[in-house]
Amino acid sequence: MVITLEVDVMKLDPIKKLLKRYPRILVIKAALIVLSAGQKVNAENIEKAINDIMETDDESRD
């Protein structure tokens, strides 16, 4: 008899959750920015970094 425990990975891993909404390269870049700033890697911090990246990209296109 084998007993397995299923864990909702989406709740534990903010990167996997954000990959459903954003391109992979954007999420990875944002996560690296959060890490290099010494912040905790969570969905909120990564989304803030994504917004900063997207705003900077929009400004550079003008």
mmCIF file of C-alpha atoms in Angstrom:
data_model
loop_
_atom_site.group_PDB
_atom_site.id
_atom_site.type_symbol
_atom_site.label_atom_id
_atom_site.label_comp_id
_atom_site.label_asym_id
_atom_site.label_seq_id
_atom_site.Cartn_x
_atom_site.Cartn_y
_atom_site.Cartn_z
ATOM 1 C CA MET A 1 0.000 0.000 0.000
ATOM 2 C CA VAL A 2 1.439 3.352 -1.080
ATOM 3 C CA ILE A 3 0.259 6.610 0.436
ATOM 4 C CA THR A 4 1.016 9.828 -1.395
ATOM 5 C CA LEU A 5 0.510 13.348 -0.216
ATOM 6 C CA GLU A 6 -0.524 15.875 -2.809
ATOM 7 C CA VAL A 7 0.625 19.395 -2.144
ATOM 8 C CA ASP A 8 -0.777 22.345 -4.013
ATOM 9 C CA VAL A 9 2.459 23.519 -5.616
ATOM 10 C CA MET A 10 0.827 26.672 -6.984
ATOM 11 C CA LYS A 11 0.354 28.013 -3.446
ATOM 12 C CA LEU A 12 3.958 27.291 -2.523
ATOM 13 C CA ASP A 13 5.701 28.478 -5.669
ATOM 14 C CA PRO A 14 4.886 32.044 -6.754
ATOM 15 C CA ILE A 15 6.963 31.674 -9.912
ATOM 16 C CA LYS A 16 4.858 28.789 -11.232
ATOM 17 C CA LYS A 17 1.730 30.783 -10.457
ATOM 18 C CA LEU A 18 2.996 33.852 -12.320
ATOM 19 C CA LEU A 19 4.142 31.809 -15.326
ATOM 20 C CA LYS A 20 0.481 31.281 -16.155
ATOM 21 C CA ARG A 21 0.013 35.051 -16.622
ATOM 22 C CA TYR A 22 3.369 36.343 -17.830
ATOM 23 C CA PRO A 23 6.055 35.175 -20.277
ATOM 24 C CA ARG A 24 8.741 32.988 -18.726
ATOM 25 C CA ILE A 25 11.623 35.368 -19.460
ATOM 26 C CA LEU A 26 9.786 38.258 -17.789
ATOM 27 C CA VAL A 27 9.088 36.266 -14.621
ATOM 28 C CA ILE A 28 12.677 35.012 -14.423
ATOM 29 C CA LYS A 29 14.094 38.500 -14.962
ATOM 30 C CA ALA A 30 11.786 39.927 -12.281
ATOM 31 C CA ALA A 31 12.696 37.156 -9.835
ATOM 32 C CA LEU A 32 16.395 37.865 -10.385
ATOM 33 C CA ILE A 33 15.814 41.580 -9.785
ATOM 34 C CA VAL A 34 14.001 40.780 -6.527
ATOM 35 C CA LEU A 35 16.819 38.474 -5.422
ATOM 36 C CA SER A 36 19.541 40.971 -6.296
ATOM 37 C CA ALA A 37 17.715 43.631 -4.271
ATOM 38 C CA GLY A 38 17.802 41.309 -1.255
ATOM 39 C CA GLN A 39 14.027 41.052 -1.054
ATOM 40 C CA LYS A 40 11.934 37.991 -0.344
ATOM 41 C CA VAL A 41 10.842 36.140 -3.484
ATOM 42 C CA ASN A 42 7.058 36.166 -3.305
ATOM 43 C CA ALA A 43 4.290 36.876 -5.805
ATOM 44 C CA GLU A 44 3.835 40.462 -4.644
ATOM 45 C CA ASN A 45 7.501 41.445 -5.006
ATOM 46 C CA ILE A 46 7.837 39.694 -8.349
ATOM 47 C CA GLU A 47 4.725 41.408 -9.722
ATOM 48 C CA LYS A 48 6.065 44.791 -8.606
ATOM 49 C CA ALA A 49 9.307 44.052 -10.441
ATOM 50 C CA ILE A 50 7.357 42.938 -13.524
ATOM 51 C CA ASN A 51 5.405 46.197 -13.487
ATOM 52 C CA ASP A 52 8.660 48.158 -13.172
ATOM 53 C CA ILE A 53 10.168 46.250 -16.095
ATOM 54 C CA MET A 54 7.113 46.827 -18.249
ATOM 55 C CA GLU A 55 6.942 50.549 -17.395
ATOM 56 C CA THR A 56 10.638 50.973 -18.173
ATOM 57 C CA ASP A 57 10.182 49.137 -21.462
ATOM 58 C CA ASP A 58 7.219 51.366 -22.394
ATOM 59 C CA GLU A 59 9.212 54.507 -21.619
ATOM 60 C CA SER A 60 12.160 53.364 -23.706
ATOM 61 C CA ARG A 61 9.912 52.835 -26.723
ATOM 62 C CA ASP A 62 8.669 56.440 -26.662
#
